[in-house]
Amino acid sequence: MSPFTLDLFADTEPEPPPKREQIGEQACVLRGFALPWLDSLLTALEEVLAVAPFRQMVTPGGFTMSVALSSCGALGWTTDRSGYKYTRNDPQTGQPWPKMPDVFFELAKAAAREAGFTDFVPDSCLINRYVPGAKMSLHQDKDEGSYAAPIVSVSLGLPATFLFGGFERSDKSQRVPLLHGDIVVWGGVDRLRYHGVLPIKDGHHPRLGEQRINFTFRKAG
């Protein structure tokens, strides 16, 4: 009897992949968690970008980032030759960053709660746009006023390979595939782990085209 015949008469069906995957003691991937919110998220995103369009910022070292950024919420993350920082106003317009849409806020809280962080109240959402070839080098999120709250990172559009490392840049990183609708949450003992994104591969997503959109929610103030 061939292996294919054996599979046909197997007693059990293959188990579907878990919806929650632990990648650290207090870090996990919530597979497809954002999908039920998708239409509302994309509508709200358009409204935010109408006020604060994507732009490619310059790092303190003088390098232009391959990822385009925007922000919403009480505080927005920016970078220029003077350093990395959170600001209350968009430096490009001088106006306050757009209010965080309710659907953003509620999704971030729901994902954090699912991951075991019940009191998360985000005040900042960094929005990243990756096109094929764009990447994010290994870094720690340490510009926030406190590290007590988790990071909630939502992936939409093209797939990505998320690097989740240790507490030193030289530590070995896990390579975690992220698909449309996946959310990564990390906090507690894992809060200051290095993380990044490998260059996005060419592709076309039926809803978002040739791009990956990433929302990263934080308690910055």
mmCIF file of N, CA and C in Angstrom, residues 127-193:
data_model
loop_
_atom_site.group_PDB
_atom_site.id
_atom_site.type_symbol
_atom_site.label_atom_id
_atom_site.label_comp_id
_atom_site.label_asym_id
_atom_site.label_seq_id
_atom_site.Cartn_x
_atom_site.Cartn_y
_atom_site.Cartn_z
ATOM 1 N N ILE A 127 2.427 53.617 12.165
ATOM 2 C CA ILE A 127 1.958 52.917 10.974
ATOM 3 C C ILE A 127 3.114 52.846 9.981
ATOM 4 N N ASN A 128 3.508 51.630 9.618
ATOM 5 C CA ASN A 128 4.615 51.427 8.696
ATOM 6 C C ASN A 128 4.105 50.871 7.374
ATOM 7 N N ARG A 129 4.654 51.355 6.276
ATOM 8 C CA ARG A 129 4.338 50.818 4.951
ATOM 9 C C ARG A 129 5.615 50.227 4.353
ATOM 10 N N TYR A 130 5.586 48.921 4.124
ATOM 11 C CA TYR A 130 6.698 48.207 3.508
ATOM 12 C C TYR A 130 6.329 47.879 2.067
ATOM 13 N N VAL A 131 7.199 48.222 1.121
ATOM 14 C CA VAL A 131 7.078 47.745 -0.252
ATOM 15 C C VAL A 131 8.151 46.678 -0.446
ATOM 16 N N PRO A 132 8.090 45.870 -1.503
ATOM 17 C CA PRO A 132 9.128 44.854 -1.705
ATOM 18 C C PRO A 132 10.535 45.448 -1.608
ATOM 19 N N GLY A 133 11.371 44.776 -0.828
ATOM 20 C CA GLY A 133 12.729 45.239 -0.577
ATOM 21 C C GLY A 133 12.888 46.019 0.706
ATOM 22 N N ALA A 134 11.812 46.592 1.237
ATOM 23 C CA ALA A 134 11.896 47.352 2.484
ATOM 24 C C ALA A 134 12.093 46.402 3.666
ATOM 25 N N LYS A 135 12.767 46.886 4.684
ATOM 26 C CA LYS A 135 13.088 46.045 5.842
ATOM 27 C C LYS A 135 13.162 46.918 7.087
ATOM 28 N N MET A 136 13.301 46.255 8.226
ATOM 29 C CA MET A 136 13.509 46.943 9.491
ATOM 30 C C MET A 136 14.631 46.234 10.228
ATOM 31 N N SER A 137 15.716 46.951 10.486
ATOM 32 C CA SER A 137 16.862 46.344 11.162
ATOM 33 C C SER A 137 16.514 45.986 12.605
ATOM 34 N N LEU A 138 17.283 45.079 13.180
ATOM 35 C CA LEU A 138 17.075 44.701 14.573
ATOM 36 C C LEU A 138 17.189 45.921 15.479
ATOM 37 N N HIS A 139 16.232 46.049 16.376
ATOM 38 C CA HIS A 139 16.214 47.181 17.286
ATOM 39 C C HIS A 139 15.372 46.819 18.510
ATOM 40 N N GLN A 140 15.494 47.613 19.556
ATOM 41 C CA GLN A 140 14.630 47.507 20.731
ATOM 42 C C GLN A 140 13.665 48.685 20.743
ATOM 43 N N ASP A 141 12.455 48.470 21.232
ATOM 44 C CA ASP A 141 11.524 49.576 21.439
ATOM 45 C C ASP A 141 11.774 50.114 22.845
ATOM 46 N N LYS A 142 12.534 51.208 22.920
ATOM 47 C CA LYS A 142 12.901 51.725 24.246
ATOM 48 C C LYS A 142 12.802 53.249 24.331
ATOM 49 N N ASP A 143 11.997 53.853 23.440
ATOM 50 C CA ASP A 143 11.777 55.293 23.503
ATOM 51 C C ASP A 143 10.550 55.645 24.337
ATOM 52 N N GLU A 144 9.864 54.641 24.835
ATOM 53 C CA GLU A 144 8.649 54.860 25.629
ATOM 54 C C GLU A 144 9.006 55.273 27.057
ATOM 55 N N GLY A 145 8.052 55.939 27.719
ATOM 56 C CA GLY A 145 8.299 56.394 29.075
ATOM 57 C C GLY A 145 8.366 55.276 30.085
ATOM 58 N N SER A 146 7.736 54.142 29.781
ATOM 59 C CA SER A 146 7.736 52.977 30.662
ATOM 60 C C SER A 146 7.719 51.722 29.805
ATOM 61 N N TYR A 147 8.308 50.659 30.333
ATOM 62 C CA TYR A 147 8.310 49.382 29.621
ATOM 63 C C TYR A 147 7.306 48.402 30.214
ATOM 64 N N ALA A 148 6.389 48.912 31.040
ATOM 65 C CA ALA A 148 5.435 48.026 31.711
ATOM 66 C C ALA A 148 4.381 47.500 30.747
ATOM 67 N N ALA A 149 4.053 48.267 29.711
ATOM 68 C CA ALA A 149 3.010 47.860 28.767
ATOM 69 C C ALA A 149 3.611 47.055 27.624
ATOM 70 N N PRO A 150 2.828 46.179 27.005
ATOM 71 C CA PRO A 150 3.331 45.374 25.898
ATOM 72 C C PRO A 150 3.380 46.173 24.601
ATOM 73 N N ILE A 151 3.942 45.556 23.568
ATOM 74 C CA ILE A 151 3.892 46.040 22.195
ATOM 75 C C ILE A 151 2.895 45.153 21.446
ATOM 76 N N VAL A 152 2.024 45.764 20.657
ATOM 77 C CA VAL A 152 1.052 45.032 19.847
ATOM 78 C C VAL A 152 1.290 45.411 18.391
ATOM 79 N N SER A 153 1.643 44.430 17.563
ATOM 80 C CA SER A 153 2.050 44.684 16.182
ATOM 81 C C SER A 153 1.153 43.910 15.219
ATOM 82 N N VAL A 154 0.434 44.644 14.357
ATOM 83 C CA VAL A 154 -0.558 44.075 13.435
ATOM 84 C C VAL A 154 0.011 44.051 12.021
ATOM 85 N N SER A 155 -0.089 42.907 11.344
ATOM 86 C CA SER A 155 0.400 42.754 9.972
ATOM 87 C C SER A 155 -0.766 42.640 8.996
ATOM 88 N N LEU A 156 -0.720 43.446 7.930
ATOM 89 C CA LEU A 156 -1.712 43.393 6.870
ATOM 90 C C LEU A 156 -1.000 43.403 5.521
ATOM 91 N N GLY A 157 -1.551 42.696 4.546
ATOM 92 C CA GLY A 157 -0.984 42.723 3.205
ATOM 93 C C GLY A 157 0.048 41.636 2.976
ATOM 94 N N LEU A 158 1.130 41.986 2.276
ATOM 95 C CA LEU A 158 2.145 41.004 1.914
ATOM 96 C C LEU A 158 2.734 40.319 3.142
ATOM 97 N N PRO A 159 3.126 39.055 2.999
ATOM 98 C CA PRO A 159 3.747 38.350 4.131
ATOM 99 C C PRO A 159 5.113 38.929 4.473
ATOM 100 N N ALA A 160 5.535 38.669 5.687
ATOM 101 C CA ALA A 160 6.825 39.159 6.173
ATOM 102 C C ALA A 160 7.477 38.082 7.028
ATOM 103 N N THR A 161 8.778 38.197 7.187
ATOM 104 C CA THR A 161 9.518 37.363 8.135
ATOM 105 C C THR A 161 9.952 38.248 9.283
ATOM 106 N N PHE A 162 9.367 38.011 10.446
ATOM 107 C CA PHE A 162 9.636 38.781 11.655
ATOM 108 C C PHE A 162 10.806 38.153 12.391
ATOM 109 N N LEU A 163 11.779 38.971 12.746
ATOM 110 C CA LEU A 163 12.924 38.509 13.522
ATOM 111 C C LEU A 163 12.676 38.837 14.986
ATOM 112 N N PHE A 164 12.722 37.817 15.838
ATOM 113 C CA PHE A 164 12.502 38.019 17.269
ATOM 114 C C PHE A 164 13.705 37.462 17.998
ATOM 115 N N GLY A 165 14.535 38.373 18.500
ATOM 116 C CA GLY A 165 15.829 37.979 19.037
ATOM 117 C C GLY A 165 15.887 37.999 20.550
ATOM 118 N N GLY A 166 17.105 38.223 21.042
ATOM 119 C CA GLY A 166 17.338 38.238 22.475
ATOM 120 C C GLY A 166 17.511 39.656 22.986
ATOM 121 N N PHE A 167 18.282 39.776 24.053
ATOM 122 C CA PHE A 167 18.456 41.088 24.687
ATOM 123 C C PHE A 167 19.748 41.769 24.271
ATOM 124 N N GLU A 168 20.513 41.109 23.415
ATOM 125 C CA GLU A 168 21.681 41.705 22.773
ATOM 126 C C GLU A 168 21.486 41.598 21.265
ATOM 127 N N ARG A 169 21.966 42.581 20.538
ATOM 128 C CA ARG A 169 21.790 42.565 19.088
ATOM 129 C C ARG A 169 22.408 41.324 18.455
ATOM 130 N N SER A 170 23.474 40.827 19.071
ATOM 131 C CA SER A 170 24.187 39.676 18.515
ATOM 132 C C SER A 170 23.516 38.342 18.815
ATOM 133 N N ASP A 171 22.491 38.325 19.670
ATOM 134 C CA ASP A 171 21.805 37.076 19.995
ATOM 135 C C ASP A 171 21.097 36.513 18.760
ATOM 136 N N LYS A 172 20.989 35.205 18.707
ATOM 137 C CA LYS A 172 20.306 34.565 17.588
ATOM 138 C C LYS A 172 18.823 34.931 17.596
ATOM 139 N N SER A 173 18.270 35.178 16.405
ATOM 140 C CA SER A 173 16.859 35.545 16.276
ATOM 141 C C SER A 173 16.029 34.398 15.723
ATOM 142 N N GLN A 174 14.809 34.268 16.242
ATOM 143 C CA GLN A 174 13.830 33.403 15.604
ATOM 144 C C GLN A 174 13.350 34.079 14.319
ATOM 145 N N ARG A 175 13.016 33.268 13.325
ATOM 146 C CA ARG A 175 12.403 33.778 12.104
ATOM 147 C C ARG A 175 10.945 33.346 12.106
ATOM 148 N N VAL A 176 10.063 34.305 12.273
ATOM 149 C CA VAL A 176 8.642 34.021 12.452
ATOM 150 C C VAL A 176 7.877 34.519 11.230
ATOM 151 N N PRO A 177 7.266 33.629 10.435
ATOM 152 C CA PRO A 177 6.486 34.095 9.290
ATOM 153 C C PRO A 177 5.198 34.773 9.758
ATOM 154 N N LEU A 178 4.921 35.939 9.183
ATOM 155 C CA LEU A 178 3.702 36.673 9.506
ATOM 156 C C LEU A 178 2.873 36.850 8.244
ATOM 157 N N LEU A 179 1.589 36.520 8.349
ATOM 158 C CA LEU A 179 0.672 36.613 7.226
ATOM 159 C C LEU A 179 -0.379 37.696 7.492
ATOM 160 N N HIS A 180 -1.128 38.011 6.484
ATOM 161 C CA HIS A 180 -2.188 39.005 6.541
ATOM 162 C C HIS A 180 -3.135 38.709 7.705
ATOM 163 N N GLY A 181 -3.263 39.643 8.618
ATOM 164 C CA GLY A 181 -4.163 39.489 9.755
ATOM 165 C C GLY A 181 -3.519 39.007 11.028
ATOM 166 N N ASP A 182 -2.245 38.600 10.969
ATOM 167 C CA ASP A 182 -1.562 38.128 12.177
ATOM 168 C C ASP A 182 -1.181 39.303 13.085
ATOM 169 N N ILE A 183 -1.160 39.037 14.384
ATOM 170 C CA ILE A 183 -0.751 40.043 15.369
ATOM 171 C C ILE A 183 0.294 39.430 16.293
ATOM 172 N N VAL A 184 1.394 40.155 16.496
ATOM 173 C CA VAL A 184 2.410 39.752 17.465
ATOM 174 C C VAL A 184 2.271 40.633 18.697
ATOM 175 N N VAL A 185 2.284 40.014 19.873
ATOM 176 C CA VAL A 185 2.223 40.744 21.135
ATOM 177 C C VAL A 185 3.400 40.297 21.988
ATOM 178 N N TRP A 186 4.172 41.250 22.491
ATOM 179 C CA TRP A 186 5.244 40.878 23.418
ATOM 180 C C TRP A 186 5.363 41.943 24.511
ATOM 181 N N GLY A 187 5.611 41.460 25.725
ATOM 182 C CA GLY A 187 5.726 42.357 26.869
ATOM 183 C C GLY A 187 6.342 41.612 28.037
ATOM 184 N N GLY A 188 6.220 42.187 29.230
ATOM 185 C CA GLY A 188 6.759 41.527 30.418
ATOM 186 C C GLY A 188 8.246 41.236 30.280
ATOM 187 N N VAL A 189 8.626 39.991 30.524
ATOM 188 C CA VAL A 189 10.038 39.622 30.470
ATOM 189 C C VAL A 189 10.604 39.693 29.051
ATOM 190 N N ASP A 190 9.730 39.711 28.045
ATOM 191 C CA ASP A 190 10.177 39.768 26.653
ATOM 192 C C ASP A 190 10.139 41.176 26.063
ATOM 193 N N ARG A 191 9.750 42.159 26.848
ATOM 194 C CA ARG A 191 9.462 43.491 26.325
ATOM 195 C C ARG A 191 10.635 44.129 25.562
ATOM 196 N N LEU A 192 11.850 43.930 26.031
ATOM 197 C CA LEU A 192 12.998 44.611 25.428
ATOM 198 C C LEU A 192 13.816 43.711 24.507
ATOM 199 N N ARG A 193 13.197 42.681 23.977
ATOM 200 C CA ARG A 193 13.916 41.849 23.016
ATOM 201 C C ARG A 193 14.121 42.614 21.698
#
